[in-house]
Amino acid sequence: MNKKADASFLLCILVAIAFCIATFMAFITSNAQLKEASQDLEQLSIGIQFFQTYAVEESKIIFKESLINCPSCSLESLKRKITEVSTEKDQHLENSGNLFGKFRNSEFEIEKKENLFTLKIPSVFVKSESKNSEITKNFDVCLYFDSQGEFISEC
Amino acid sequence: MKNKKASIGKIVSFPFVLIIVVVIMTAFMFAAITYSSFKEPSYQKEALSSMPEKSILLKKVYLPLENKETLVLDVIILRIEDEITLDVLSKSLSDLAKKENYCYFLNYQKDGIVQSNTLRNEQSIPKRRENSLFIQDKLTKNEFLLDDKKITIESYFGACP
């Protein structure tokens, strides 16, 4: 009958070992899952920053090229030129949001004070996708340029 | 009598089992602590490659024929759509790398492996990223959708190996 006691004794040890292994597995697996989730978020965050910078850089290029091609234009003509240049530059990237749509529909403003140009594009959005997640970011583009179309600073 | 023996056995073994469990748990705790302290910290991605403004794709280049300022990303898309040749893309990138005194590695794919190209300006950077320990961890991967087709671009722009 000592066998019965031995069996329970062994069972307890086995259960303890099983618990240890289970905890250890949970420790390793949760670490890996956490890493994957954080990589996913990092990808989304990098993506959104990337497309925001893309929108700003494209705006700078479009404005400069328009001004170079139309140096003595009135603001209205310059606006038309910007629309024309942006249509040429539009690569139809789906992640780039509504920037080119804004240019196409003339939903932007240009101001000129002395030799300083201001380009304002309100409510631009860009989006970033990663596996099952998607982020959309809204922002306003506001840039200062000199008379040569060189970017000076953001507003 | 038999039952009594069994229950005595159980009672005798119980504190002993407890001690063993405590010993196992302590050993596990030490193993976990040792594993955590000796585990090499995961490699932190160089900030340079993950900052969008430092990405080669958002750098401005001049298209040789048109002499128009364009973003590298747009030049790659022009190449993917066969509007410019590989030489034009290569020259634009080489001019940029020369200007900034950097090395670049670029691999772009449209829809998996239907269209894939690797460009680099230094022979010291192997043609396949798998062969280069130097850039393996520094590559930035960007994915774009162009007319419902996925474009994947892996890029490195930084110090030369």
PDB file of C-alpha atoms in Angstrom:
ATOM      1  CA  MET A   1       0.000   0.000   0.000  1.00  0.00           C
ATOM      2  CA  ASN A   2       3.029   2.231   0.172  1.00  0.00           C
ATOM      3  CA  LYS A   3       2.685   2.194  -3.574  1.00  0.00           C
ATOM      4  CA  LYS A   4      -0.377   4.434  -3.280  1.00  0.00           C
ATOM      5  CA  ALA A   5       1.564   6.999  -1.315  1.00  0.00           C
ATOM      6  CA  ASP A   6       4.441   6.760  -3.767  1.00  0.00           C
ATOM      7  CA  ALA A   7       2.047   7.330  -6.649  1.00  0.00           C
ATOM      8  CA  SER A   8       0.624  10.510  -5.126  1.00  0.00           C
ATOM      9  CA  PHE A   9       4.136  11.638  -4.268  1.00  0.00           C
ATOM     10  CA  LEU A  10       5.279  11.110  -7.847  1.00  0.00           C
ATOM     11  CA  LEU A  11       2.122  12.727  -9.180  1.00  0.00           C
ATOM     12  CA  CYS A  12       2.768  15.854  -7.131  1.00  0.00           C
ATOM     13  CA  ILE A  13       6.298  16.111  -8.482  1.00  0.00           C
ATOM     14  CA  LEU A  14       5.070  15.610 -12.025  1.00  0.00           C
ATOM     15  CA  VAL A  15       2.395  18.288 -11.568  1.00  0.00           C
ATOM     16  CA  ALA A  16       5.004  20.688 -10.172  1.00  0.00           C
ATOM     17  CA  ILE A  17       7.337  20.037 -13.102  1.00  0.00           C
ATOM     18  CA  ALA A  18       4.433  20.452 -15.524  1.00  0.00           C
ATOM     19  CA  PHE A  19       3.575  23.803 -13.910  1.00  0.00           C
ATOM     20  CA  CYS A  20       7.188  24.907 -14.195  1.00  0.00           C
ATOM     21  CA  ILE A  21       7.332  23.989 -17.880  1.00  0.00           C
ATOM     22  CA  ALA A  22       3.968  25.658 -18.554  1.00  0.00           C
ATOM     23  CA  THR A  23       5.083  28.856 -16.827  1.00  0.00           C
ATOM     24  CA  PHE A  24       8.365  28.829 -18.684  1.00  0.00           C
ATOM     25  CA  MET A  25       6.573  28.342 -22.012  1.00  0.00           C
ATOM     26  CA  ALA A  26       4.154  31.179 -21.191  1.00  0.00           C
ATOM     27  CA  PHE A  27       7.144  33.351 -20.328  1.00  0.00           C
ATOM     28  CA  ILE A  28       8.830  32.702 -23.670  1.00  0.00           C
ATOM     29  CA  THR A  29       5.658  32.804 -25.811  1.00  0.00           C
ATOM     30  CA  SER A  30       4.299  36.027 -24.328  1.00  0.00           C
ATOM     31  CA  ASN A  31       7.660  37.650 -24.940  1.00  0.00           C
ATOM     32  CA  ALA A  32       7.542  36.663 -28.619  1.00  0.00           C
ATOM     33  CA  GLN A  33       3.914  37.810 -29.013  1.00  0.00           C
ATOM     34  CA  LEU A  34       4.713  41.121 -27.382  1.00  0.00           C
ATOM     35  CA  LYS A  35       7.632  41.609 -29.751  1.00  0.00           C
ATOM     36  CA  GLU A  36       5.421  40.875 -32.763  1.00  0.00           C
ATOM     37  CA  ALA A  37       2.709  43.285 -31.595  1.00  0.00           C
ATOM     38  CA  SER A  38       5.232  46.016 -30.937  1.00  0.00           C
ATOM     39  CA  GLN A  39       6.816  45.506 -34.367  1.00  0.00           C
ATOM     40  CA  ASP A  40       3.376  45.859 -35.914  1.00  0.00           C
ATOM     41  CA  LEU A  41       2.794  49.149 -34.077  1.00  0.00           C
ATOM     42  CA  GLU A  42       6.288  50.372 -34.949  1.00  0.00           C
ATOM     43  CA  GLN A  43       5.572  49.633 -38.619  1.00  0.00           C
ATOM     44  CA  LEU A  44       2.307  51.625 -38.449  1.00  0.00           C
ATOM     45  CA  SER A  45       4.002  54.543 -36.749  1.00  0.00           C
ATOM     46  CA  ILE A  46       6.927  54.599 -39.203  1.00  0.00           C
ATOM     47  CA  GLY A  47       4.458  54.323 -42.099  1.00  0.00           C
ATOM     48  CA  ILE A  48       2.372  57.289 -40.987  1.00  0.00           C
ATOM     49  CA  GLN A  49       5.470  59.443 -40.414  1.00  0.00           C
ATOM     50  CA  PHE A  50       6.786  58.370 -43.796  1.00  0.00           C
ATOM     51  CA  PHE A  51       3.658  59.414 -45.688  1.00  0.00           C
ATOM     52  CA  GLN A  52       3.361  62.675 -43.794  1.00  0.00           C
ATOM     53  CA  THR A  53       6.936  63.523 -44.775  1.00  0.00           C
ATOM     54  CA  TYR A  54       6.160  62.337 -48.327  1.00  0.00           C
ATOM     55  CA  ALA A  55       3.206  64.752 -48.517  1.00  0.00           C
ATOM     56  CA  VAL A  56       5.318  67.673 -47.278  1.00  0.00           C
ATOM     57  CA  GLU A  57       8.259  66.879 -49.581  1.00  0.00           C
ATOM     58  CA  GLU A  58       5.968  66.489 -52.606  1.00  0.00           C
ATOM     59  CA  SER A  59       4.347  69.841 -51.795  1.00  0.00           C
ATOM     60  CA  LYS A  60       7.780  71.506 -51.715  1.00  0.00           C
ATOM     61  CA  ILE A  61       8.787  69.999 -55.070  1.00  0.00           C
ATOM     62  CA  ILE A  62       5.458  70.860 -56.719  1.00  0.00           C
ATOM     63  CA  PHE A  63       5.533  74.456 -55.505  1.00  0.00           C
ATOM     64  CA  LYS A  64       9.152  75.014 -56.535  1.00  0.00           C
ATOM     65  CA  GLU A  65       8.652  73.529 -59.999  1.00  0.00           C
ATOM     66  CA  SER A  66       5.476  75.559 -60.530  1.00  0.00           C
ATOM     67  CA  LEU A  67       7.144  78.799 -59.507  1.00  0.00           C
ATOM     68  CA  ILE A  68      10.204  78.122 -61.692  1.00  0.00           C
ATOM     69  CA  ASN A  69       7.935  77.490 -64.684  1.00  0.00           C
ATOM     70  CA  CYS A  70       5.756  80.492 -63.949  1.00  0.00           C
ATOM     71  CA  PRO A  71       7.963  83.160 -62.330  1.00  0.00           C
ATOM     72  CA  SER A  72       5.878  86.220 -63.126  1.00  0.00           C
ATOM     73  CA  CYS A  73       2.458  84.609 -62.811  1.00  0.00           C
ATOM     74  CA  SER A  74      -0.349  86.036 -60.735  1.00  0.00           C
ATOM     75  CA  LEU A  75      -1.380  83.987 -57.716  1.00  0.00           C
ATOM     76  CA  GLU A  76      -4.352  82.596 -59.649  1.00  0.00           C
ATOM     77  CA  SER A  77      -2.152  81.480 -62.552  1.00  0.00           C
ATOM     78  CA  LEU A  78       0.351  80.032 -60.125  1.00  0.00           C
ATOM     79  CA  LYS A  79      -2.452  78.067 -58.523  1.00  0.00           C
ATOM     80  CA  ARG A  80      -3.411  76.650 -61.913  1.00  0.00           C
ATOM     81  CA  LYS A  81       0.230  75.820 -62.604  1.00  0.00           C
ATOM     82  CA  ILE A  82       0.469  73.989 -59.273  1.00  0.00           C
ATOM     83  CA  THR A  83      -2.599  71.940 -60.179  1.00  0.00           C
ATOM     84  CA  GLU A  84      -1.016  71.122 -63.551  1.00  0.00           C
ATOM     85  CA  VAL A  85       2.361  70.124 -62.081  1.00  0.00           C
ATOM     86  CA  SER A  86       0.763  68.061 -59.306  1.00  0.00           C
ATOM     87  CA  THR A  87      -1.267  66.112 -61.860  1.00  0.00           C
ATOM     88  CA  GLU A  88       1.984  65.207 -63.632  1.00  0.00           C
ATOM     89  CA  LYS A  89       3.619  64.194 -60.362  1.00  0.00           C
ATOM     90  CA  ASP A  90       0.731  62.104 -59.054  1.00  0.00           C
ATOM     91  CA  GLN A  91       1.861  58.472 -58.932  1.00  0.00           C
ATOM     92  CA  HIS A  92      -1.528  57.280 -57.647  1.00  0.00           C
ATOM     93  CA  LEU A  93      -0.054  55.715 -54.550  1.00  0.00           C
ATOM     94  CA  GLU A  94      -2.978  54.595 -52.419  1.00  0.00           C
ATOM     95  CA  ASN A  95      -1.241  55.367 -49.111  1.00  0.00           C
ATOM     96  CA  SER A  96      -0.516  58.964 -50.048  1.00  0.00           C
ATOM     97  CA  GLY A  97      -4.022  60.017 -48.997  1.00  0.00           C
ATOM     98  CA  ASN A  98      -5.705  63.087 -50.417  1.00  0.00           C
ATOM     99  CA  LEU A  99      -2.740  65.392 -51.116  1.00  0.00           C
ATOM    100  CA  PHE A 100      -2.992  65.194 -54.898  1.00  0.00           C
ATOM    101  CA  GLY A 101      -6.780  65.403 -54.685  1.00  0.00           C
ATOM    102  CA  LYS A 102      -6.382  68.684 -52.793  1.00  0.00           C
ATOM    103  CA  PHE A 103      -4.122  70.050 -55.524  1.00  0.00           C
ATOM    104  CA  ARG A 104      -6.413  68.735 -58.270  1.00  0.00           C
ATOM    105  CA  ASN A 105      -9.490  70.378 -56.723  1.00  0.00           C
ATOM    106  CA  SER A 106      -7.631  73.614 -55.911  1.00  0.00           C
ATOM    107  CA  GLU A 107      -8.282  73.113 -52.212  1.00  0.00           C
ATOM    108  CA  PHE A 108      -5.208  75.051 -51.170  1.00  0.00           C
ATOM    109  CA  GLU A 109      -4.187  78.647 -50.686  1.00  0.00           C
ATOM    110  CA  ILE A 110      -1.188  80.663 -51.755  1.00  0.00           C
ATOM    111  CA  GLU A 111      -0.283  83.965 -50.206  1.00  0.00           C
ATOM    112  CA  LYS A 112       2.449  86.359 -51.167  1.00  0.00           C
ATOM    113  CA  LYS A 113       3.875  88.943 -48.826  1.00  0.00           C
ATOM    114  CA  GLU A 114       6.812  90.821 -50.292  1.00  0.00           C
ATOM    115  CA  ASN A 115       9.082  88.015 -51.464  1.00  0.00           C
ATOM    116  CA  LEU A 116       7.682  85.384 -49.202  1.00  0.00           C
ATOM    117  CA  PHE A 117       5.222  82.777 -50.452  1.00  0.00           C
ATOM    118  CA  THR A 118       2.993  80.736 -48.179  1.00  0.00           C
ATOM    119  CA  LEU A 119       1.418  77.490 -49.308  1.00  0.00           C
ATOM    120  CA  LYS A 120      -1.443  76.252 -47.144  1.00  0.00           C
ATOM    121  CA  ILE A 121      -3.171  72.926 -47.689  1.00  0.00           C
ATOM    122  CA  PRO A 122      -5.768  72.193 -44.988  1.00  0.00           C
ATOM    123  CA  SER A 123      -6.932  68.770 -43.788  1.00  0.00           C
ATOM    124  CA  VAL A 124      -4.509  66.528 -45.602  1.00  0.00           C
ATOM    125  CA  PHE A 125      -4.703  62.895 -44.570  1.00  0.00           C
ATOM    126  CA  VAL A 126      -2.367  59.970 -45.005  1.00  0.00           C
ATOM    127  CA  LYS A 127      -2.841  56.377 -43.959  1.00  0.00           C
ATOM    128  CA  SER A 128      -0.663  53.491 -42.950  1.00  0.00           C
ATOM    129  CA  GLU A 129      -1.647  49.839 -42.872  1.00  0.00           C
ATOM    130  CA  SER A 130      -0.018  46.882 -41.193  1.00  0.00           C
ATOM    131  CA  LYS A 131      -1.600  43.421 -41.100  1.00  0.00           C
ATOM    132  CA  ASN A 132      -4.955  44.019 -39.384  1.00  0.00           C
ATOM    133  CA  SER A 133      -4.416  47.605 -38.300  1.00  0.00           C
ATOM    134  CA  GLU A 134      -4.792  50.898 -40.096  1.00  0.00           C
ATOM    135  CA  ILE A 135      -4.012  54.445 -38.977  1.00  0.00           C
ATOM    136  CA  THR A 136      -5.163  57.639 -40.656  1.00  0.00           C
ATOM    137  CA  LYS A 137      -3.564  60.929 -39.734  1.00  0.00           C
ATOM    138  CA  ASN A 138      -4.976  64.364 -40.498  1.00  0.00           C
ATOM    139  CA  PHE A 139      -2.768  67.418 -40.611  1.00  0.00           C
ATOM    140  CA  ASP A 140      -2.405  70.793 -42.303  1.00  0.00           C
ATOM    141  CA  VAL A 141       0.477  71.535 -44.616  1.00  0.00           C
ATOM    142  CA  CYS A 142       1.759  75.083 -44.307  1.00  0.00           C
ATOM    143  CA  LEU A 143       5.078  76.014 -45.895  1.00  0.00           C
ATOM    144  CA  TYR A 144       7.053  79.200 -46.510  1.00  0.00           C
ATOM    145  CA  PHE A 145       9.060  79.656 -49.705  1.00  0.00           C
ATOM    146  CA  ASP A 146      11.312  82.394 -51.007  1.00  0.00           C
ATOM    147  CA  SER A 147      10.869  84.061 -54.385  1.00  0.00           C
ATOM    148  CA  GLN A 148      12.927  81.310 -56.063  1.00  0.00           C
ATOM    149  CA  GLY A 149      10.631  78.626 -54.715  1.00  0.00           C
ATOM    150  CA  GLU A 150      13.199  77.425 -52.204  1.00  0.00           C
ATOM    151  CA  PHE A 151      11.653  76.084 -49.029  1.00  0.00           C
ATOM    152  CA  ILE A 152      12.351  78.271 -45.983  1.00  0.00           C
ATOM    153  CA  SER A 153      10.422  76.742 -43.120  1.00  0.00           C
ATOM    154  CA  GLU A 154       7.117  75.325 -41.998  1.00  0.00           C
ATOM    155  CA  CYS A 155       4.577  77.810 -40.645  1.00  0.00           C
TER     156      CYS A 155
ATOM    157  CA  MET B   1      -4.874  -1.437   8.400  1.00  0.00           C
ATOM    158  CA  LYS B   2      -3.941  -1.150   4.773  1.00  0.00           C
ATOM    159  CA  ASN B   3      -5.754   2.166   4.485  1.00  0.00           C
ATOM    160  CA  LYS B   4      -3.970   3.436   7.576  1.00  0.00           C
ATOM    161  CA  LYS B   5      -0.613   2.581   5.998  1.00  0.00           C
ATOM    162  CA  ALA B   6      -1.533   4.467   2.876  1.00  0.00           C
ATOM    163  CA  SER B   7      -2.651   7.531   4.777  1.00  0.00           C
ATOM    164  CA  ILE B   8       0.522   7.480   6.903  1.00  0.00           C
ATOM    165  CA  GLY B   9       2.515   7.291   3.675  1.00  0.00           C
ATOM    166  CA  LYS B  10       0.606  10.253   2.324  1.00  0.00           C
ATOM    167  CA  ILE B  11       1.149  12.339   5.458  1.00  0.00           C
ATOM    168  CA  VAL B  12       4.834  11.514   5.551  1.00  0.00           C
ATOM    169  CA  SER B  13       5.318  12.324   1.925  1.00  0.00           C
ATOM    170  CA  PHE B  14       3.290  15.564   1.851  1.00  0.00           C
ATOM    171  CA  PRO B  15       5.747  17.970   3.569  1.00  0.00           C
ATOM    172  CA  PHE B  16       8.506  16.299   1.626  1.00  0.00           C
ATOM    173  CA  VAL B  17       6.657  16.953  -1.632  1.00  0.00           C
ATOM    174  CA  LEU B  18       6.151  20.540  -0.582  1.00  0.00           C
ATOM    175  CA  ILE B  19       9.870  20.920   0.014  1.00  0.00           C
ATOM    176  CA  ILE B  20      10.617  19.446  -3.385  1.00  0.00           C
ATOM    177  CA  VAL B  21       8.081  21.755  -5.038  1.00  0.00           C
ATOM    178  CA  VAL B  22       9.656  24.747  -3.305  1.00  0.00           C
ATOM    179  CA  VAL B  23      13.095  23.584  -4.419  1.00  0.00           C
ATOM    180  CA  ILE B  24      11.894  23.168  -8.026  1.00  0.00           C
ATOM    181  CA  MET B  25      10.196  26.564  -8.020  1.00  0.00           C
ATOM    182  CA  THR B  26      13.302  28.231  -6.592  1.00  0.00           C
ATOM    183  CA  ALA B  27      15.431  26.518  -9.204  1.00  0.00           C
ATOM    184  CA  PHE B  28      13.017  27.726 -11.875  1.00  0.00           C
ATOM    185  CA  MET B  29      13.138  31.262 -10.522  1.00  0.00           C
ATOM    186  CA  PHE B  30      16.928  31.253 -10.611  1.00  0.00           C
ATOM    187  CA  ALA B  31      16.881  29.757 -14.099  1.00  0.00           C
ATOM    188  CA  ALA B  32      14.506  32.511 -15.277  1.00  0.00           C
ATOM    189  CA  ILE B  33      16.592  35.259 -13.665  1.00  0.00           C
ATOM    190  CA  THR B  34      19.800  33.840 -15.119  1.00  0.00           C
ATOM    191  CA  TYR B  35      18.183  33.513 -18.567  1.00  0.00           C
ATOM    192  CA  SER B  36      16.981  37.133 -18.448  1.00  0.00           C
ATOM    193  CA  SER B  37      20.303  38.528 -17.274  1.00  0.00           C
ATOM    194  CA  PHE B  38      22.441  36.582 -19.715  1.00  0.00           C
ATOM    195  CA  LYS B  39      20.126  37.031 -22.692  1.00  0.00           C
ATOM    196  CA  GLU B  40      21.695  39.464 -25.149  1.00  0.00           C
ATOM    197  CA  PRO B  41      19.664  42.649 -25.453  1.00  0.00           C
ATOM    198  CA  SER B  42      17.837  42.748 -28.764  1.00  0.00           C
ATOM    199  CA  TYR B  43      19.537  44.865 -31.382  1.00  0.00           C
ATOM    200  CA  GLN B  44      18.080  48.349 -31.508  1.00  0.00           C
ATOM    201  CA  LYS B  45      17.407  49.509 -35.006  1.00  0.00           C
ATOM    202  CA  GLU B  46      19.579  52.417 -35.970  1.00  0.00           C
ATOM    203  CA  ALA B  47      17.451  55.535 -35.691  1.00  0.00           C
ATOM    204  CA  LEU B  48      18.834  56.748 -39.012  1.00  0.00           C
ATOM    205  CA  SER B  49      17.055  54.079 -41.029  1.00  0.00           C
ATOM    206  CA  SER B  50      13.680  54.415 -39.331  1.00  0.00           C
ATOM    207  CA  MET B  51      13.445  58.205 -39.478  1.00  0.00           C
ATOM    208  CA  PRO B  52      11.421  59.005 -42.579  1.00  0.00           C
ATOM    209  CA  GLU B  53      13.331  62.176 -43.389  1.00  0.00           C
ATOM    210  CA  LYS B  54      16.532  60.115 -43.512  1.00  0.00           C
ATOM    211  CA  SER B  55      15.001  57.482 -45.772  1.00  0.00           C
ATOM    212  CA  ILE B  56      16.513  57.339 -49.229  1.00  0.00           C
ATOM    213  CA  LEU B  57      12.985  57.126 -50.665  1.00  0.00           C
ATOM    214  CA  LEU B  58      12.235  60.678 -49.530  1.00  0.00           C
ATOM    215  CA  LYS B  59      15.476  62.183 -50.794  1.00  0.00           C
ATOM    216  CA  LYS B  60      15.335  64.545 -53.724  1.00  0.00           C
ATOM    217  CA  VAL B  61      17.147  63.643 -56.919  1.00  0.00           C
ATOM    218  CA  TYR B  62      17.313  65.124 -60.385  1.00  0.00           C
ATOM    219  CA  LEU B  63      16.062  63.092 -63.289  1.00  0.00           C
ATOM    220  CA  PRO B  64      19.016  63.313 -65.719  1.00  0.00           C
ATOM    221  CA  LEU B  65      17.023  63.986 -68.909  1.00  0.00           C
ATOM    222  CA  GLU B  66      14.284  66.254 -67.627  1.00  0.00           C
ATOM    223  CA  ASN B  67      16.439  67.912 -64.947  1.00  0.00           C
ATOM    224  CA  LYS B  68      13.423  67.990 -62.670  1.00  0.00           C
ATOM    225  CA  GLU B  69      13.602  67.517 -58.939  1.00  0.00           C
ATOM    226  CA  THR B  70      11.830  64.324 -57.881  1.00  0.00           C
ATOM    227  CA  LEU B  71      11.672  62.068 -54.857  1.00  0.00           C
ATOM    228  CA  VAL B  72      13.538  58.768 -55.087  1.00  0.00           C
ATOM    229  CA  LEU B  73      10.259  56.952 -54.403  1.00  0.00           C
ATOM    230  CA  ASP B  74       8.706  58.580 -57.462  1.00  0.00           C
ATOM    231  CA  VAL B  75      11.736  57.676 -59.583  1.00  0.00           C
ATOM    232  CA  ILE B  76      11.423  54.033 -58.506  1.00  0.00           C
ATOM    233  CA  ILE B  77       7.731  54.065 -59.413  1.00  0.00           C
ATOM    234  CA  LEU B  78       8.582  55.560 -62.801  1.00  0.00           C
ATOM    235  CA  ARG B  79      11.042  52.695 -63.291  1.00  0.00           C
ATOM    236  CA  ILE B  80       8.501  50.096 -62.175  1.00  0.00           C
ATOM    237  CA  GLU B  81       6.050  51.517 -64.695  1.00  0.00           C
ATOM    238  CA  ASP B  82       8.756  51.398 -67.388  1.00  0.00           C
ATOM    239  CA  GLU B  83       8.716  55.146 -67.913  1.00  0.00           C
ATOM    240  CA  ILE B  84      12.456  55.383 -67.304  1.00  0.00           C
ATOM    241  CA  THR B  85      15.294  52.922 -67.761  1.00  0.00           C
ATOM    242  CA  LEU B  86      17.235  51.188 -65.017  1.00  0.00           C
ATOM    243  CA  ASP B  87      20.293  53.260 -65.986  1.00  0.00           C
ATOM    244  CA  VAL B  88      18.430  56.505 -65.293  1.00  0.00           C
ATOM    245  CA  LEU B  89      17.347  55.254 -61.869  1.00  0.00           C
ATOM    246  CA  SER B  90      20.835  53.990 -61.144  1.00  0.00           C
ATOM    247  CA  LYS B  91      22.426  57.283 -62.147  1.00  0.00           C
ATOM    248  CA  SER B  92      20.023  59.333 -60.024  1.00  0.00           C
ATOM    249  CA  LEU B  93      20.783  57.218 -56.992  1.00  0.00           C
ATOM    250  CA  SER B  94      24.531  57.210 -57.582  1.00  0.00           C
ATOM    251  CA  ASP B  95      24.565  61.011 -57.893  1.00  0.00           C
ATOM    252  CA  LEU B  96      22.687  61.282 -54.606  1.00  0.00           C
ATOM    253  CA  ALA B  97      25.012  58.840 -52.844  1.00  0.00           C
ATOM    254  CA  LYS B  98      28.059  60.673 -54.178  1.00  0.00           C
ATOM    255  CA  LYS B  99      26.654  64.020 -53.035  1.00  0.00           C
ATOM    256  CA  GLU B 100      25.952  62.794 -49.513  1.00  0.00           C
ATOM    257  CA  ASN B 101      28.964  60.454 -49.385  1.00  0.00           C
ATOM    258  CA  TYR B 102      26.824  57.503 -48.417  1.00  0.00           C
ATOM    259  CA  CYS B 103      26.246  53.998 -49.617  1.00  0.00           C
ATOM    260  CA  TYR B 104      22.898  52.686 -50.660  1.00  0.00           C
ATOM    261  CA  PHE B 105      21.242  49.349 -51.130  1.00  0.00           C
ATOM    262  CA  LEU B 106      17.857  49.162 -52.707  1.00  0.00           C
ATOM    263  CA  ASN B 107      15.671  46.232 -53.549  1.00  0.00           C
ATOM    264  CA  TYR B 108      12.240  46.712 -55.012  1.00  0.00           C
ATOM    265  CA  GLN B 109       9.594  44.210 -55.904  1.00  0.00           C
ATOM    266  CA  LYS B 110       6.258  44.560 -57.547  1.00  0.00           C
ATOM    267  CA  ASP B 111       3.720  41.908 -56.677  1.00  0.00           C
ATOM    268  CA  GLY B 112       6.094  39.476 -55.003  1.00  0.00           C
ATOM    269  CA  ILE B 113       8.879  38.533 -57.346  1.00  0.00           C
ATOM    270  CA  VAL B 114       7.299  39.450 -60.680  1.00  0.00           C
ATOM    271  CA  GLN B 115       9.594  42.428 -60.959  1.00  0.00           C
ATOM    272  CA  SER B 116      12.580  42.667 -58.694  1.00  0.00           C
ATOM    273  CA  ASN B 117      15.764  44.649 -58.841  1.00  0.00           C
ATOM    274  CA  THR B 118      18.652  45.256 -56.555  1.00  0.00           C
ATOM    275  CA  LEU B 119      20.752  48.362 -56.830  1.00  0.00           C
ATOM    276  CA  ARG B 120      23.853  49.307 -54.896  1.00  0.00           C
ATOM    277  CA  ASN B 121      26.648  51.781 -55.389  1.00  0.00           C
ATOM    278  CA  GLU B 122      29.465  49.891 -53.672  1.00  0.00           C
ATOM    279  CA  GLN B 123      30.875  46.519 -54.551  1.00  0.00           C
ATOM    280  CA  SER B 124      31.406  45.998 -50.829  1.00  0.00           C
ATOM    281  CA  ILE B 125      27.651  45.696 -50.436  1.00  0.00           C
ATOM    282  CA  PRO B 126      26.707  42.262 -51.778  1.00  0.00           C
ATOM    283  CA  LYS B 127      23.977  41.904 -54.359  1.00  0.00           C
ATOM    284  CA  ARG B 128      21.832  39.842 -52.033  1.00  0.00           C
ATOM    285  CA  ARG B 129      20.978  41.280 -48.640  1.00  0.00           C
ATOM    286  CA  GLU B 130      21.186  37.787 -47.150  1.00  0.00           C
ATOM    287  CA  ASN B 131      24.916  37.916 -47.844  1.00  0.00           C
ATOM    288  CA  SER B 132      25.527  41.180 -46.079  1.00  0.00           C
ATOM    289  CA  LEU B 133      25.631  41.206 -42.313  1.00  0.00           C
ATOM    290  CA  PHE B 134      26.396  44.903 -42.477  1.00  0.00           C
ATOM    291  CA  ILE B 135      23.049  45.985 -43.859  1.00  0.00           C
ATOM    292  CA  GLN B 136      20.823  43.084 -42.844  1.00  0.00           C
ATOM    293  CA  ASP B 137      19.564  44.728 -39.650  1.00  0.00           C
ATOM    294  CA  LYS B 138      19.622  48.254 -41.032  1.00  0.00           C
ATOM    295  CA  LEU B 139      17.254  47.728 -43.918  1.00  0.00           C
ATOM    296  CA  THR B 140      14.020  49.650 -43.918  1.00  0.00           C
ATOM    297  CA  LYS B 141      11.068  47.953 -45.520  1.00  0.00           C
ATOM    298  CA  ASN B 142       8.291  50.026 -47.041  1.00  0.00           C
ATOM    299  CA  GLU B 143       5.157  48.736 -48.699  1.00  0.00           C
ATOM    300  CA  PHE B 144       2.947  50.675 -51.068  1.00  0.00           C
ATOM    301  CA  LEU B 145      -0.162  49.988 -53.071  1.00  0.00           C
ATOM    302  CA  LEU B 146      -0.058  51.065 -56.669  1.00  0.00           C
ATOM    303  CA  ASP B 147      -3.120  50.201 -58.755  1.00  0.00           C
ATOM    304  CA  ASP B 148      -3.940  47.367 -56.340  1.00  0.00           C
ATOM    305  CA  LYS B 149      -0.460  45.915 -56.777  1.00  0.00           C
ATOM    306  CA  LYS B 150       1.839  45.709 -53.798  1.00  0.00           C
ATOM    307  CA  ILE B 151       5.241  47.314 -54.130  1.00  0.00           C
ATOM    308  CA  THR B 152       7.837  46.354 -51.544  1.00  0.00           C
ATOM    309  CA  ILE B 153      10.989  48.407 -51.237  1.00  0.00           C
ATOM    310  CA  GLU B 154      13.865  47.493 -48.956  1.00  0.00           C
ATOM    311  CA  SER B 155      16.415  50.232 -48.611  1.00  0.00           C
ATOM    312  CA  TYR B 156      19.572  51.225 -46.833  1.00  0.00           C
ATOM    313  CA  PHE B 157      21.177  54.640 -47.031  1.00  0.00           C
ATOM    314  CA  GLY B 158      24.047  55.352 -44.716  1.00  0.00           C
ATOM    315  CA  ALA B 159      27.670  54.786 -43.938  1.00  0.00           C
ATOM    316  CA  CYS B 160      29.595  52.473 -46.255  1.00  0.00           C
ATOM    317  CA  PRO B 161      30.814  49.117 -44.930  1.00  0.00           C
TER     318      PRO B 161
END
